[in-house]
GROMACS .gro file of C-alpha atoms in nm:
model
  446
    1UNK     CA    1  -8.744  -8.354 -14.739
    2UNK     CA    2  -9.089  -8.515 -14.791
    3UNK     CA    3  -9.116  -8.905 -14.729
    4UNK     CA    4  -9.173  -9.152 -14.963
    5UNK     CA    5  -9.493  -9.236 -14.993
    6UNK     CA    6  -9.465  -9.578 -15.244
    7UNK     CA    7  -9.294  -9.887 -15.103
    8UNK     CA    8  -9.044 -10.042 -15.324
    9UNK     CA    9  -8.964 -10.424 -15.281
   10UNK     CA   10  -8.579 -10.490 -15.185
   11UNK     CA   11  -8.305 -10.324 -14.959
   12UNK     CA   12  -8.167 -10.189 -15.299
   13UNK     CA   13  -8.491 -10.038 -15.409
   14UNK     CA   14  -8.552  -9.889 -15.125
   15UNK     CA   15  -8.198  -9.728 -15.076
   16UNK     CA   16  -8.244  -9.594 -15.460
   17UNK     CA   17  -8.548  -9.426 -15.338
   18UNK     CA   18  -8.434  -9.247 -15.100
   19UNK     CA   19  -8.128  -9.129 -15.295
   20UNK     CA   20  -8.370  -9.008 -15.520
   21UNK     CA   21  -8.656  -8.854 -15.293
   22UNK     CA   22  -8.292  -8.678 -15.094
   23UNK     CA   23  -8.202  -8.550 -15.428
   24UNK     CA   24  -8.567  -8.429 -15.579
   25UNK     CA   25  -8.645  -8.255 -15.248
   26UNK     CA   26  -8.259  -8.102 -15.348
   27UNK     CA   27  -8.365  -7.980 -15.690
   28UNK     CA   28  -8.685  -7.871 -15.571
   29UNK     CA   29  -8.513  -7.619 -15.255
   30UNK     CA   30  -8.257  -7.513 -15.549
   31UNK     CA   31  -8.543  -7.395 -15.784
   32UNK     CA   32  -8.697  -7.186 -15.502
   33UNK     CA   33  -8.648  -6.820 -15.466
   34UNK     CA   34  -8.792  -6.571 -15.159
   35UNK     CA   35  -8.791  -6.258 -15.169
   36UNK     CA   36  -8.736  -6.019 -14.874
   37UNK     CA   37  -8.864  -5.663 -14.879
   38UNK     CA   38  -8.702  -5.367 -14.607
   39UNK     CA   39  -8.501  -5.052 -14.587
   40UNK     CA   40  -8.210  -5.012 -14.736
   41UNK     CA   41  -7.948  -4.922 -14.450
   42UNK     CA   42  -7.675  -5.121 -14.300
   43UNK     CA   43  -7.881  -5.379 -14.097
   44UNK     CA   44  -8.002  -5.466 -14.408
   45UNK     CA   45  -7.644  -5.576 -14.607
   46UNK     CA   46  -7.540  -5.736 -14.266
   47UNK     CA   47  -7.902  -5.940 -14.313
   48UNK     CA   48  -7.820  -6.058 -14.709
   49UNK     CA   49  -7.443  -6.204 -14.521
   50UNK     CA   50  -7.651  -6.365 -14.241
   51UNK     CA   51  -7.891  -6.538 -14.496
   52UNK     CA   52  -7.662  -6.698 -14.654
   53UNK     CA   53  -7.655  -6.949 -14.400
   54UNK     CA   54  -8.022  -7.008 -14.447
   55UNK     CA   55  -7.964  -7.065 -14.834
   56UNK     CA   56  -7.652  -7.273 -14.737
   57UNK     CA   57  -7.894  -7.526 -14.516
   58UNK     CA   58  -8.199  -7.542 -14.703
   59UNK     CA   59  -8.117  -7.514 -15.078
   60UNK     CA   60  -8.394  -7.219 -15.063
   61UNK     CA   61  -8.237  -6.894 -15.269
   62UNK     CA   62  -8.278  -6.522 -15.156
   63UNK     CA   63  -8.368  -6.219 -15.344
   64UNK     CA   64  -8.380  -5.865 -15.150
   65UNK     CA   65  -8.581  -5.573 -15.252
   66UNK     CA   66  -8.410  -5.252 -15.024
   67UNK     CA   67  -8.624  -4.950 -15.085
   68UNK     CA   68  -8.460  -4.583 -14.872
   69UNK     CA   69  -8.627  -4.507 -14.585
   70UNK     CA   70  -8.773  -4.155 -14.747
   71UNK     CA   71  -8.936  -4.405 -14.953
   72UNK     CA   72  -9.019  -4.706 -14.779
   73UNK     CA   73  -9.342  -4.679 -14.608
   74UNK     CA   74  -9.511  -4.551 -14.931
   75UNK     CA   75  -9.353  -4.793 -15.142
   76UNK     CA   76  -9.403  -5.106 -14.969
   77UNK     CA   77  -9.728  -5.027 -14.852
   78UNK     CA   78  -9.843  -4.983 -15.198
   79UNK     CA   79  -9.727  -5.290 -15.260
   80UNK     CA   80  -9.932  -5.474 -14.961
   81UNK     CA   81 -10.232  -5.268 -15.051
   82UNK     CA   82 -10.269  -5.376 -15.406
   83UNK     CA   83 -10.185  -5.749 -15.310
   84UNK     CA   84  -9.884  -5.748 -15.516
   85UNK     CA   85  -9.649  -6.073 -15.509
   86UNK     CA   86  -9.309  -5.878 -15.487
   87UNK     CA   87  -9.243  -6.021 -15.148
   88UNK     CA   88  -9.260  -6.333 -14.976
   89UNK     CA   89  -9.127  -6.175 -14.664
   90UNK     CA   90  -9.152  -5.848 -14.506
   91UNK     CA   91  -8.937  -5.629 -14.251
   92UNK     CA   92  -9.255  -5.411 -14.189
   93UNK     CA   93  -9.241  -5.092 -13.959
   94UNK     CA   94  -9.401  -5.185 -13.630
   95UNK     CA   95  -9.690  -4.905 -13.668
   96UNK     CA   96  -9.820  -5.106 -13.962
   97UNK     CA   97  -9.886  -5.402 -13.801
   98UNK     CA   98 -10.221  -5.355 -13.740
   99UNK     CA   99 -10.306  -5.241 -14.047
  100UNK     CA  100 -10.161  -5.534 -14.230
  101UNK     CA  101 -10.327  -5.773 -13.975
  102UNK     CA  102 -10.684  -5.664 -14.013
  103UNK     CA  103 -10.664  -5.569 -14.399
  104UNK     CA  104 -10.530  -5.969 -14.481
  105UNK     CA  105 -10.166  -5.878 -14.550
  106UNK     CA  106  -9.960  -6.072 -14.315
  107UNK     CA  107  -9.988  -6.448 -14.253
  108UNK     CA  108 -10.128  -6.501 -13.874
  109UNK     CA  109  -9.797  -6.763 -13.708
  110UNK     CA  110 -10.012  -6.867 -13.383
  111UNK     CA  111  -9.993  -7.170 -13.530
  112UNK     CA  112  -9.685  -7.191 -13.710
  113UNK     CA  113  -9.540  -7.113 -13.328
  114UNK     CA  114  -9.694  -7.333 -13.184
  115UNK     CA  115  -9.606  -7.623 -13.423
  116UNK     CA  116  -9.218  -7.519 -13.441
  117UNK     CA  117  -9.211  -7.457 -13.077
  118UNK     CA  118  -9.134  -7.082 -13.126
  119UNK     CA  119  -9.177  -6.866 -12.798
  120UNK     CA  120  -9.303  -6.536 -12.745
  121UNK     CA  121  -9.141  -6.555 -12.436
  122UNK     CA  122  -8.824  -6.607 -12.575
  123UNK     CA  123  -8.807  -6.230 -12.721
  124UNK     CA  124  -8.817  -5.882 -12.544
  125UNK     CA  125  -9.163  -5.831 -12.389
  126UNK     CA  126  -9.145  -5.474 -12.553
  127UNK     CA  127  -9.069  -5.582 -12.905
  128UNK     CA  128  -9.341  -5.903 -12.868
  129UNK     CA  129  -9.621  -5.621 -12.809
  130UNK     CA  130  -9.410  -5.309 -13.022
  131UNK     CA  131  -9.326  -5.546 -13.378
  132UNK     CA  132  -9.585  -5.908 -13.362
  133UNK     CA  133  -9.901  -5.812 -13.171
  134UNK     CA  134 -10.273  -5.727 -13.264
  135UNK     CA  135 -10.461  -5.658 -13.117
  136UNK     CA  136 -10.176  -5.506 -12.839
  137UNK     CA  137 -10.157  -5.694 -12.575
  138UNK     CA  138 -10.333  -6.024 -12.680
  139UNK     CA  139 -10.170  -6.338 -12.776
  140UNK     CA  140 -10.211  -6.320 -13.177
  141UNK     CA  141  -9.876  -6.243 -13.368
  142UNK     CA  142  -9.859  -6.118 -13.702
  143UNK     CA  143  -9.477  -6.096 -13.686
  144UNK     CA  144  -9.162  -6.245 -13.532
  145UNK     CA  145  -8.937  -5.949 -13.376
  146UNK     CA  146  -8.656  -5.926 -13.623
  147UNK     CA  147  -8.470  -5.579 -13.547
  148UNK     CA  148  -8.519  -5.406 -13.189
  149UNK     CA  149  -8.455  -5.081 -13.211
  150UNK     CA  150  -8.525  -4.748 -13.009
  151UNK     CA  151  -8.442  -4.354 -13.008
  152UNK     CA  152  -8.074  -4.308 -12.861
  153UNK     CA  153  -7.819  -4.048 -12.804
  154UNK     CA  154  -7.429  -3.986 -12.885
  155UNK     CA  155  -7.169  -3.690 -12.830
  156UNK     CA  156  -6.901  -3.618 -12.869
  157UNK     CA  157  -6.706  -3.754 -12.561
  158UNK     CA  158  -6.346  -3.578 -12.664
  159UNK     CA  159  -6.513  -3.249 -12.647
  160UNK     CA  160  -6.682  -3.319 -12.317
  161UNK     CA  161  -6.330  -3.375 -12.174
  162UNK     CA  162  -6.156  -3.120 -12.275
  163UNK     CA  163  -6.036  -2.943 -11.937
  164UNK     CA  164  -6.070  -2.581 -12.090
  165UNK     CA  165  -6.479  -2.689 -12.144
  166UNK     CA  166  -6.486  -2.853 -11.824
  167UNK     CA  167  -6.397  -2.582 -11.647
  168UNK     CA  168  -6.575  -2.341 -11.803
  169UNK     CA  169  -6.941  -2.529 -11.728
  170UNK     CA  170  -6.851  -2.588 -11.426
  171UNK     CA  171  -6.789  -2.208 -11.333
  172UNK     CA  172  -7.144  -2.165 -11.529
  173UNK     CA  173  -7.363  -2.453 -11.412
  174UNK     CA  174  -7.182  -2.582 -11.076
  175UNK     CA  175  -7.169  -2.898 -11.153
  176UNK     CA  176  -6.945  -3.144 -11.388
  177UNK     CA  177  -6.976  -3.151 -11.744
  178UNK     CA  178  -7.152  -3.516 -11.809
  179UNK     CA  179  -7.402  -3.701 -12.074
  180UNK     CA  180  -7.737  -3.522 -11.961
  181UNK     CA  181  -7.967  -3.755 -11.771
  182UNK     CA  182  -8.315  -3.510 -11.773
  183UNK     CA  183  -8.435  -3.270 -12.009
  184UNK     CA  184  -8.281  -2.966 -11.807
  185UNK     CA  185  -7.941  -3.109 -11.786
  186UNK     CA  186  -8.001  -3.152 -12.140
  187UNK     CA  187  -8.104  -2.807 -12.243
  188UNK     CA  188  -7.799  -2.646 -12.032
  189UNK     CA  189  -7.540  -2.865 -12.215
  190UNK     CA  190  -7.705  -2.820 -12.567
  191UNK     CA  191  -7.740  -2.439 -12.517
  192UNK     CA  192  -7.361  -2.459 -12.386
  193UNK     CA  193  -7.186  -2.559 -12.698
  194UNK     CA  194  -7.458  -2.382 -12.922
  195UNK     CA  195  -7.264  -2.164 -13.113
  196UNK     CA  196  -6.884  -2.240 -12.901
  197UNK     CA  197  -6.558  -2.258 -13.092
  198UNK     CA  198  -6.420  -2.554 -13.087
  199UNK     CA  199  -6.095  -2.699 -13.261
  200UNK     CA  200  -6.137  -2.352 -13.487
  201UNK     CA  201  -6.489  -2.454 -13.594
  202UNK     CA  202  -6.836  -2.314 -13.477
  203UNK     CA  203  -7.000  -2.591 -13.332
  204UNK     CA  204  -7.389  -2.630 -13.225
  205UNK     CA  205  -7.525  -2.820 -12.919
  206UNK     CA  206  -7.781  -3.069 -13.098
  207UNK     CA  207  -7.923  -3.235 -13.344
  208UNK     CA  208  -8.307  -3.358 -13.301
  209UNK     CA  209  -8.580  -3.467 -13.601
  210UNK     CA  210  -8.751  -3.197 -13.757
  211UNK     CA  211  -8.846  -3.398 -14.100
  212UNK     CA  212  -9.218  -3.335 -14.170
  213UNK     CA  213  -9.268  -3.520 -14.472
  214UNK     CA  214  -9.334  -3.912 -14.349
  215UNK     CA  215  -9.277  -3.962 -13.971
  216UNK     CA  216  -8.912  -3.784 -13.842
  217UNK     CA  217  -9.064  -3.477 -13.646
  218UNK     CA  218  -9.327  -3.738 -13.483
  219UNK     CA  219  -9.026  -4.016 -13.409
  220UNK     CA  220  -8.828  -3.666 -13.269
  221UNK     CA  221  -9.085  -3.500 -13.057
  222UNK     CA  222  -9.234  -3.787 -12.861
  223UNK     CA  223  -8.900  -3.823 -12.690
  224UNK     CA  224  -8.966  -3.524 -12.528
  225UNK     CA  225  -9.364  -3.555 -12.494
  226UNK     CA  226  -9.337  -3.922 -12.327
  227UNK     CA  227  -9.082  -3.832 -12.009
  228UNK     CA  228  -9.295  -3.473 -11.988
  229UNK     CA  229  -9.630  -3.727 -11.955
  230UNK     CA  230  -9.803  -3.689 -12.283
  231UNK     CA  231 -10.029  -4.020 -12.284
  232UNK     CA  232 -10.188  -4.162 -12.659
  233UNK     CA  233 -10.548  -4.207 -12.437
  234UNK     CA  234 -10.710  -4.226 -12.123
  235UNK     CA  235 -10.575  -4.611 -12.013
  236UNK     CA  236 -10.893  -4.650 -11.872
  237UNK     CA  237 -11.065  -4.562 -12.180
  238UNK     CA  238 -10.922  -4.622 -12.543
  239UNK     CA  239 -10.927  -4.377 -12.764
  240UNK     CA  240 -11.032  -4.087 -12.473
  241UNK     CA  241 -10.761  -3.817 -12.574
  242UNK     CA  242 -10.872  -3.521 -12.426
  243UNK     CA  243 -10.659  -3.412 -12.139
  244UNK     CA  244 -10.383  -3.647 -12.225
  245UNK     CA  245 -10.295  -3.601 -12.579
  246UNK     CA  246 -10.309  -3.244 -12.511
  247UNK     CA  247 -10.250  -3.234 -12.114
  248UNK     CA  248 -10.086  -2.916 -11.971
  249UNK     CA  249  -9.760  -3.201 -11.941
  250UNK     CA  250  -9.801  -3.245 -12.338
  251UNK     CA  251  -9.808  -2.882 -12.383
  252UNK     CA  252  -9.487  -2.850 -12.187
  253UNK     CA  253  -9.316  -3.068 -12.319
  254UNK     CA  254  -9.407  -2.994 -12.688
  255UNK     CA  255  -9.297  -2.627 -12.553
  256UNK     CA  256  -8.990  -2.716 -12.453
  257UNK     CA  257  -8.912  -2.954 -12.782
  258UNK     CA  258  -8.921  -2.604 -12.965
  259UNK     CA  259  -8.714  -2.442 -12.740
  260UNK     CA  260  -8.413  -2.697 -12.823
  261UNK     CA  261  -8.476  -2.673 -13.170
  262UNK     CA  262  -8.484  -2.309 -13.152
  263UNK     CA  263  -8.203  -2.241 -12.915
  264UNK     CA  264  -7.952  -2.585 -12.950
  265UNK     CA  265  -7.949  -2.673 -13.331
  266UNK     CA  266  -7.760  -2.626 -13.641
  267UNK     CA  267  -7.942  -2.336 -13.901
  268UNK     CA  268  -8.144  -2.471 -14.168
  269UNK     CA  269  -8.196  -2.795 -14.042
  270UNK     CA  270  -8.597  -2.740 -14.117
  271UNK     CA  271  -8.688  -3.088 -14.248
  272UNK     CA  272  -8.417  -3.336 -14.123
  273UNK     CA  273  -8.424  -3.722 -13.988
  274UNK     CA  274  -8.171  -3.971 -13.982
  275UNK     CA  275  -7.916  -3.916 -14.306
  276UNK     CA  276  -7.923  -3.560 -14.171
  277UNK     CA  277  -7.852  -3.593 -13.830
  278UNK     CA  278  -7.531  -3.871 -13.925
  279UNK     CA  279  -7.405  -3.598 -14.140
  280UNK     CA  280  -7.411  -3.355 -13.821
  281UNK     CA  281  -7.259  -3.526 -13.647
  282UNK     CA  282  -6.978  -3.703 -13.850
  283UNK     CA  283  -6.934  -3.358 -13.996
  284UNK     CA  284  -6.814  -3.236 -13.612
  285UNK     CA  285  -7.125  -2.942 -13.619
  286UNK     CA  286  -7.298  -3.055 -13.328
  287UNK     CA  287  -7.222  -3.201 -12.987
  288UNK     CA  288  -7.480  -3.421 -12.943
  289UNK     CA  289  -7.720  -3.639 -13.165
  290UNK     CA  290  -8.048  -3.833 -13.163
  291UNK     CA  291  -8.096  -4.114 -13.368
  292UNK     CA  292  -8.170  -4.452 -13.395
  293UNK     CA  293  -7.955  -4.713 -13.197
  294UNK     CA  294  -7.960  -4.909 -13.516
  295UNK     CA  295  -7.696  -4.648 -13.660
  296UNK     CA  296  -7.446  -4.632 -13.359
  297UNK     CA  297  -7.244  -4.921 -13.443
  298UNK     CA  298  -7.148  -4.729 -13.776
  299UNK     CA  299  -7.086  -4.405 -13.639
  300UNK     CA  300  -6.884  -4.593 -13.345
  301UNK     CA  301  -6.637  -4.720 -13.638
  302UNK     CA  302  -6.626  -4.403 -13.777
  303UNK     CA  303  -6.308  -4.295 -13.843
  304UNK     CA  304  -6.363  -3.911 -13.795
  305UNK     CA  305  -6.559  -3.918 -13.492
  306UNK     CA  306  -6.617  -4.287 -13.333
  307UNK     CA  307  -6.361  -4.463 -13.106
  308UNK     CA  308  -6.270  -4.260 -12.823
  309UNK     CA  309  -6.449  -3.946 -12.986
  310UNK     CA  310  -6.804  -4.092 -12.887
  311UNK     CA  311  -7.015  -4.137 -12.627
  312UNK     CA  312  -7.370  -4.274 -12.579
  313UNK     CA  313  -7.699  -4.187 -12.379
  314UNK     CA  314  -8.023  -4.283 -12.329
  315UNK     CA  315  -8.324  -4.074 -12.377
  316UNK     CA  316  -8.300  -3.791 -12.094
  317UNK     CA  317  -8.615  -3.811 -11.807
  318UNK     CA  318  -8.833  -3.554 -11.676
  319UNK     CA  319  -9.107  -3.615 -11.466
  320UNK     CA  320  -9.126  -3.964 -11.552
  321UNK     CA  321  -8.909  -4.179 -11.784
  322UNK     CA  322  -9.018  -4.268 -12.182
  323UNK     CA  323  -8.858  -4.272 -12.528
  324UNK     CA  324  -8.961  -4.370 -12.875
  325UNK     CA  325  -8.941  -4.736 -12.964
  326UNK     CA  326  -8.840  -4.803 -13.308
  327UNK     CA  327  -8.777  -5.144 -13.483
  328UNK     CA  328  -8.918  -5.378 -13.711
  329UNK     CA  329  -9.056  -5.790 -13.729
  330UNK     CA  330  -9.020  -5.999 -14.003
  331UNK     CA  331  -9.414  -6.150 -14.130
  332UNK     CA  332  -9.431  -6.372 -14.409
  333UNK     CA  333  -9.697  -6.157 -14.687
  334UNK     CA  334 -10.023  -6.348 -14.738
  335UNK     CA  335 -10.014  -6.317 -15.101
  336UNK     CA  336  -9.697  -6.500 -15.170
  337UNK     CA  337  -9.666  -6.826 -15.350
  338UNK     CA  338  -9.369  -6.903 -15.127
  339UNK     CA  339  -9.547  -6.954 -14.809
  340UNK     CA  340  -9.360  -7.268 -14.726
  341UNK     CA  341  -9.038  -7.212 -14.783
  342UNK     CA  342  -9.106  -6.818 -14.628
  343UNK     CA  343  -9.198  -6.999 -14.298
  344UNK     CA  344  -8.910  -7.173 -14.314
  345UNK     CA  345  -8.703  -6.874 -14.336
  346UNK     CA  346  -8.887  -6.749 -14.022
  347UNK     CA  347  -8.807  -7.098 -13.802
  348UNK     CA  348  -8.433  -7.032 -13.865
  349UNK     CA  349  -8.429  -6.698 -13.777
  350UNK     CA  350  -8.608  -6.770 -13.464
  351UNK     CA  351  -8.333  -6.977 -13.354
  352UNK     CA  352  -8.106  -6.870 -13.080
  353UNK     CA  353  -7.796  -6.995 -13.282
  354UNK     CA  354  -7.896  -6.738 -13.564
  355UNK     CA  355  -8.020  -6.457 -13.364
  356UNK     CA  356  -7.633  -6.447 -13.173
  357UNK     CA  357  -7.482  -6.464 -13.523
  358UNK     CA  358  -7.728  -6.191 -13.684
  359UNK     CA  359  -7.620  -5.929 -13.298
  360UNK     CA  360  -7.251  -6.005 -13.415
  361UNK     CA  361  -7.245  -5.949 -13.746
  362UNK     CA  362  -7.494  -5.593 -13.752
  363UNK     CA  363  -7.828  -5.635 -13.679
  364UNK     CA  364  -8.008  -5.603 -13.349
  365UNK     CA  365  -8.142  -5.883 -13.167
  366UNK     CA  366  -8.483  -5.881 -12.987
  367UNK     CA  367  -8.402  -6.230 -12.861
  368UNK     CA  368  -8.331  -6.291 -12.482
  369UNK     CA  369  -8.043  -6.576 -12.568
  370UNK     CA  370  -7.873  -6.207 -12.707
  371UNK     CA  371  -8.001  -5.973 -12.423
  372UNK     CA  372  -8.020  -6.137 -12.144
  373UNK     CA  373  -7.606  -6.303 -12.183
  374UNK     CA  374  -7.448  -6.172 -11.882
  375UNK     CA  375  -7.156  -6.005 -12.168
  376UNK     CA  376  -7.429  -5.832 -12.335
  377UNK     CA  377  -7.442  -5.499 -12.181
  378UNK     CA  378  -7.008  -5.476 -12.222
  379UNK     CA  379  -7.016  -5.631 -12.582
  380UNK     CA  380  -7.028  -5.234 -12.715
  381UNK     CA  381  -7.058  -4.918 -12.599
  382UNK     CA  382  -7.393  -4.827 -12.589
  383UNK     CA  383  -7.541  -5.210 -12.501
  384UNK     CA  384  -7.588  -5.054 -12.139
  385UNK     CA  385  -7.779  -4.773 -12.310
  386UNK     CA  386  -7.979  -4.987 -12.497
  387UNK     CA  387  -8.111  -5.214 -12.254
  388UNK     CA  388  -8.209  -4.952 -12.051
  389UNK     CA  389  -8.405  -4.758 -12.332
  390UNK     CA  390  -8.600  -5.143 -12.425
  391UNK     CA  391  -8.678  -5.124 -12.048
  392UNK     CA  392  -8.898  -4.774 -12.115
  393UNK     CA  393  -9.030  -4.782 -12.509
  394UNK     CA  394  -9.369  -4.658 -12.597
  395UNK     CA  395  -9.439  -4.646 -12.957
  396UNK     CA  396  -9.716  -4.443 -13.194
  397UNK     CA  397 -10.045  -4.591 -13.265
  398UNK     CA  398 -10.060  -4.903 -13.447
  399UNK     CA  399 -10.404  -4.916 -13.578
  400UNK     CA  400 -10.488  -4.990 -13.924
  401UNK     CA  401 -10.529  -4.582 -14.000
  402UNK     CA  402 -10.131  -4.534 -13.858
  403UNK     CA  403 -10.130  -4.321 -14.163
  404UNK     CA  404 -10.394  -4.048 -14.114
  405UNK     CA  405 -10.247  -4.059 -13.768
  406UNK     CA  406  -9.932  -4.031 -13.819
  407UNK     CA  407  -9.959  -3.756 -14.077
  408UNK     CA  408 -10.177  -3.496 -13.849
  409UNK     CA  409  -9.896  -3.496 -13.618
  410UNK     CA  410  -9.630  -3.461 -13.855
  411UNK     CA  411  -9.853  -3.139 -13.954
  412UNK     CA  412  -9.920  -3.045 -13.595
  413UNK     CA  413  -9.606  -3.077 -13.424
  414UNK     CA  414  -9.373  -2.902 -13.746
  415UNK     CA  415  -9.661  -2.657 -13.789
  416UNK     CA  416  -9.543  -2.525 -13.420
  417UNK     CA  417  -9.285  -2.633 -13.387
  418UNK     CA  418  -9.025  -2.516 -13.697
  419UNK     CA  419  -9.309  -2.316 -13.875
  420UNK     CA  420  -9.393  -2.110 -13.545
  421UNK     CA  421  -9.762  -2.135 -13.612
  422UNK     CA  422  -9.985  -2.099 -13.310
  423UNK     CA  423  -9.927  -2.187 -12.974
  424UNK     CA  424  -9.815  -2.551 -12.831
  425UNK     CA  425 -10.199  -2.588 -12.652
  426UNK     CA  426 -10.333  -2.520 -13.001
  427UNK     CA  427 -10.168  -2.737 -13.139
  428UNK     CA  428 -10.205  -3.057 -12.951
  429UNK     CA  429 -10.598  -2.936 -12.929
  430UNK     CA  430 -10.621  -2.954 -13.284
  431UNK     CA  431 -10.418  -3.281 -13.278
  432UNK     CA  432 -10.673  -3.457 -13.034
  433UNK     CA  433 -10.969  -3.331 -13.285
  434UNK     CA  434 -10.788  -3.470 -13.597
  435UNK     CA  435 -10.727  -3.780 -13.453
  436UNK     CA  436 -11.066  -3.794 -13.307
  437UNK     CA  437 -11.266  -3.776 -13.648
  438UNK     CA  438 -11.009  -4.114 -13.776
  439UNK     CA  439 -11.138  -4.265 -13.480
  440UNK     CA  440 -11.476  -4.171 -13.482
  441UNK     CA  441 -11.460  -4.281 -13.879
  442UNK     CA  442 -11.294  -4.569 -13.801
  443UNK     CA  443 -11.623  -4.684 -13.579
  444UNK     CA  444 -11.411  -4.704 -13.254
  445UNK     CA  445 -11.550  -4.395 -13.085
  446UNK     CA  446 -11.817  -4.152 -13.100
   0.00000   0.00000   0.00000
C-alpha cells in the first residue's frame, strides 16, 4: 500500500483517504500479472497450488509458462538471450547462473536481502553456492534457492527381501543382500538381478543416464567420476585440468560407469534420462534406479511399485564420497516490467511459513526452518537419504559458457561410453583439451 502523500483537513477526510488509497493500491495489485517460467514436472503443479497464497495476500495474479525438460534449457535460454519479456520470474537451472549473471539477465538481490532481511544463512550452504552465487563462493546472489535437489537412488525393496534372493546372494557374495553403499557393492547387486527371473518376468539390475542430447549422460556419469576422485580443476589453480579432469581416478571411474551400463542395464536404453528411467522402473524391468530426488515422492505413491515395494539410497562411495547436485533458484529476469511486484513474490517465498507449506505440499525446500526440524529426516522415506546426499553435492561448471561445456562432455562421455569409441583415457584427454580452448577463449587461461 503506498502512503498518502496529500493531507486532507478533517477526521472524515482523512478516513475517506485512506479508504480510498487501501482500495487504489487494491485495484492496482488486481491489475498485475507475473509470470513464472520452469519445467514442467510435478514440483511445478504443486508450485501454481502454493502460489495461490501469494495471489490470495497481495492481490498480485500468476501466470506460469512450463516448458519439458527435453526442451527447457534451449527454450528458456533463448528467451533470456534475446531479452524477451515472457517472464518476470525464473526457476533457472543452477549451471546457468553465471551465465545469466554476467550477460545482465538476472536482477542482482544483495540489496533486496539486505532490505527485507533475507538470509543466506538461512538456506543450505550447498544450494546458497550450487543455485544464488557468482562468482562461487562470494557473497553476490543472483538467485534465492527455490528447489534443492540432488542425484538419488530407489529399488525395489520387495525383491530385495524375498528369502529365495536372499539366499541365493548370500551363497554368491557372503554377505546379506542390502541397498549398496560403494560402487562394488553396487556393481555385484546390479550384475545379480541383470537378467534374473523374477515374478515370471526378466528383470535387469539398473537403470543409469545415458541421454546425450542436452545434459543426462553428464548428470549420470559424474556420480560415478566424483566418489572415484575426478576433480573440475586443480583447487589450487582454476581452470588447471590436466591430471584431474582426466586423472588415472577419472579414467577409472569413467571405466567402470561403462561397465554398469554394459553389464547391469535394460537393452536399448542408448539415449535415456529421467522419463526413461521412471518408466523402468514403474514398469518392474529393473531393480534399481537413479534419478532425481525431486521424483521419489511420486514414484513412492505409486501404486505399482511405491509403498512397501521401494526403497531409497544415496549415491554409493568409492574412494571418497560425491554425487551430482541438481536443483534450481528462483531470480527475478532483468527485463521484466514487473520488477516490483516479482520481488515481492521472492520475499514471500523466502519466508519460513511458506517454505514448510511449499516441503508439504511437493516441492523441496532448501530452507533450514525445513531441514534442520528435528522430524525432517522421518517425514518420508528417503529424507535421511537426502540430507545426507546435500551434505556431499558437487555440481558442473557454472560459468557463463556452461553450454560449450556441457556439450563436449555429453559428446565425450556417450562417445565411450554407449558408442564404444576409444578408450576412457582418450576420452577424458580430449575432454580436458575441449574444455581448455572455451577457457582459453573465454580469456580465463592461456
Amino acid at each position: 500500500m503506498k502512503s498518502i502523500s496529500k493531507m486532507l483537513p478533517g477526521v472524515l477526510a482523512l478516513a475517506t483517504a485512506t479508504v480510498l488509497g487501501l482500495t487504489s493500491a487494491n485495484v492496482q495489485a488486481q491489475d498485475k500479472t507475473i509470470t513464472l517460467c520452469w519445467a514442467a514436472w510435478d514440483p511445478a503443479n504443486a508450485l501454481v497450488e502454493l502460489s495461490k497464497d501469494f495471489t490470495a495476500k497481495s492481490g498480485v495474479k500468476m501466470k506460469f509458462e512450463f516448458v519439458p525438460w527435453t526442451n527447457f534449457a534451449d527454450r528458456m535460454l533463448n528467451e533470456l538471450n534475446s531479452k524477451g519479456k515472457l517472464c518476470d520470474l525464473i526457476i533457472g537451472d543452477s549451471q546457468w547462473i553465471g551465465g545469466s549473471a554476467e550477460q545482465g539477465h538476472y536482477v542482482k538481490l544483495n540489496d533486496f536481502f539486505a532490505k527485507e532481511g533475507i538470509k543466506m544463512t538461512d538456506f543450505a550452504p550447498a544450494t546458497v553456492v550450487g543455485y544464488a552465487e557468482w562468482p562461487k563462493n562470494t557473497p553476490n546472489y543472483w538467485a534465492l534457492p527455490a528447489m534443492a535437489d540432488a542425484v538419488g537412488w530407489t529399488y525395489r525393496k520387495d525383491w530385495f527381501a524375498k528369502p529365495e534372493i536372499q539366499a541365493e546372494f548370500k551363497g554368491k557374495y557372503k554377505r546379506d543382500l542390502a541397498p549398496p553403499k560403494t560402487w562394488t557393492e553396487f556393481k555385484e547387486v546390479s550384475e545379480f538381478f541383470q537378467g534374473k527371473t523374477i515374478d515370471g518376468k526378466k528383470v535387469y539390475g539398473a537403470y543409469i543416464f545415458t541421454e546425450r542430447g542436452s545434459e543426462g549422460i553428464t548428470m549420470g556419469v559424474t556420480n560415478v567420476l566424483y566418489p572415484f576422485g575426478f576433480k573440475y580443476e586443480d583447487p589450487k589453480k582454476p581452470y588447471a585440468m590436466q591430471g584431474f579432469v582426466n586423472s588415472p581416478d577419472a579414467v577409472r571411474g569413467l571405466e567402470f560407469y561403462k561397465s554398469i551400463y554394459k553389464g547391469s542395464t535394460p537393452p536399448g536404453l542408448t539415449n535415456a534420462y529421467m522419463g526413461e528411467g521412471l518408466d523402468a522402473f514403474k514398469s518392474g524391468q529393473v531393480a534399481m534406479m537413479m534419478n532425481w530426488f525431486a521424483f521419489f515422492p511420486g514414484l513412492y505413491k505409486d501404486p505399482n511399485v511405491g509403498g512397501d515395494k521401494i526403497g531409497f539410497f544415496t549415491n554409493p562411495s568409492d574412494k571418497t564420497k560425491g554425487v551430482q547436485l541438481g536443483g534450481q533458484g528462483i531470480s527475478v529476469v532483468s527485463y521484466s516490467a514487473n520488477r516490483n511486484e516479482s520481488l515481492q513474490y521472492i520475499k514471500w517465498f523466502a519466508s519460513p511459513e511458506v517454505q514448510k507449506k511449499w516441503q508439504a505440499i511437493g516441492g523441496s525446500s532448501a530452507a533450514k526452518a525445513v531441514l534442520d526440524d528435528p522430524g525432517y529426516p522421518k517425514s518420508s522415506p528417503f529424507a535421511q537419504a537426502f540430507l545426507d546426499s546435500m551434505g556431499m553435492v558437487v555440481d558442473f561448471w557454472a560459468e557463463p559458457s556452461y553450454a560449450q561445456l556441457m556439450l563436449a562432455m555429453q559428446k565425450r562421455t556417450h562417445d565411450y561410453v554407449v558408442a564404444d569409441k576409444g578408450t576412457a583415457k582418450e576420452a577424458l584427454d580430449a575432454l580436458v583439451v575441449d574444455w581448455g580452448k572455451v577457457f582459453k577463449d573465454d580469456g580465463k587461461s592461456k
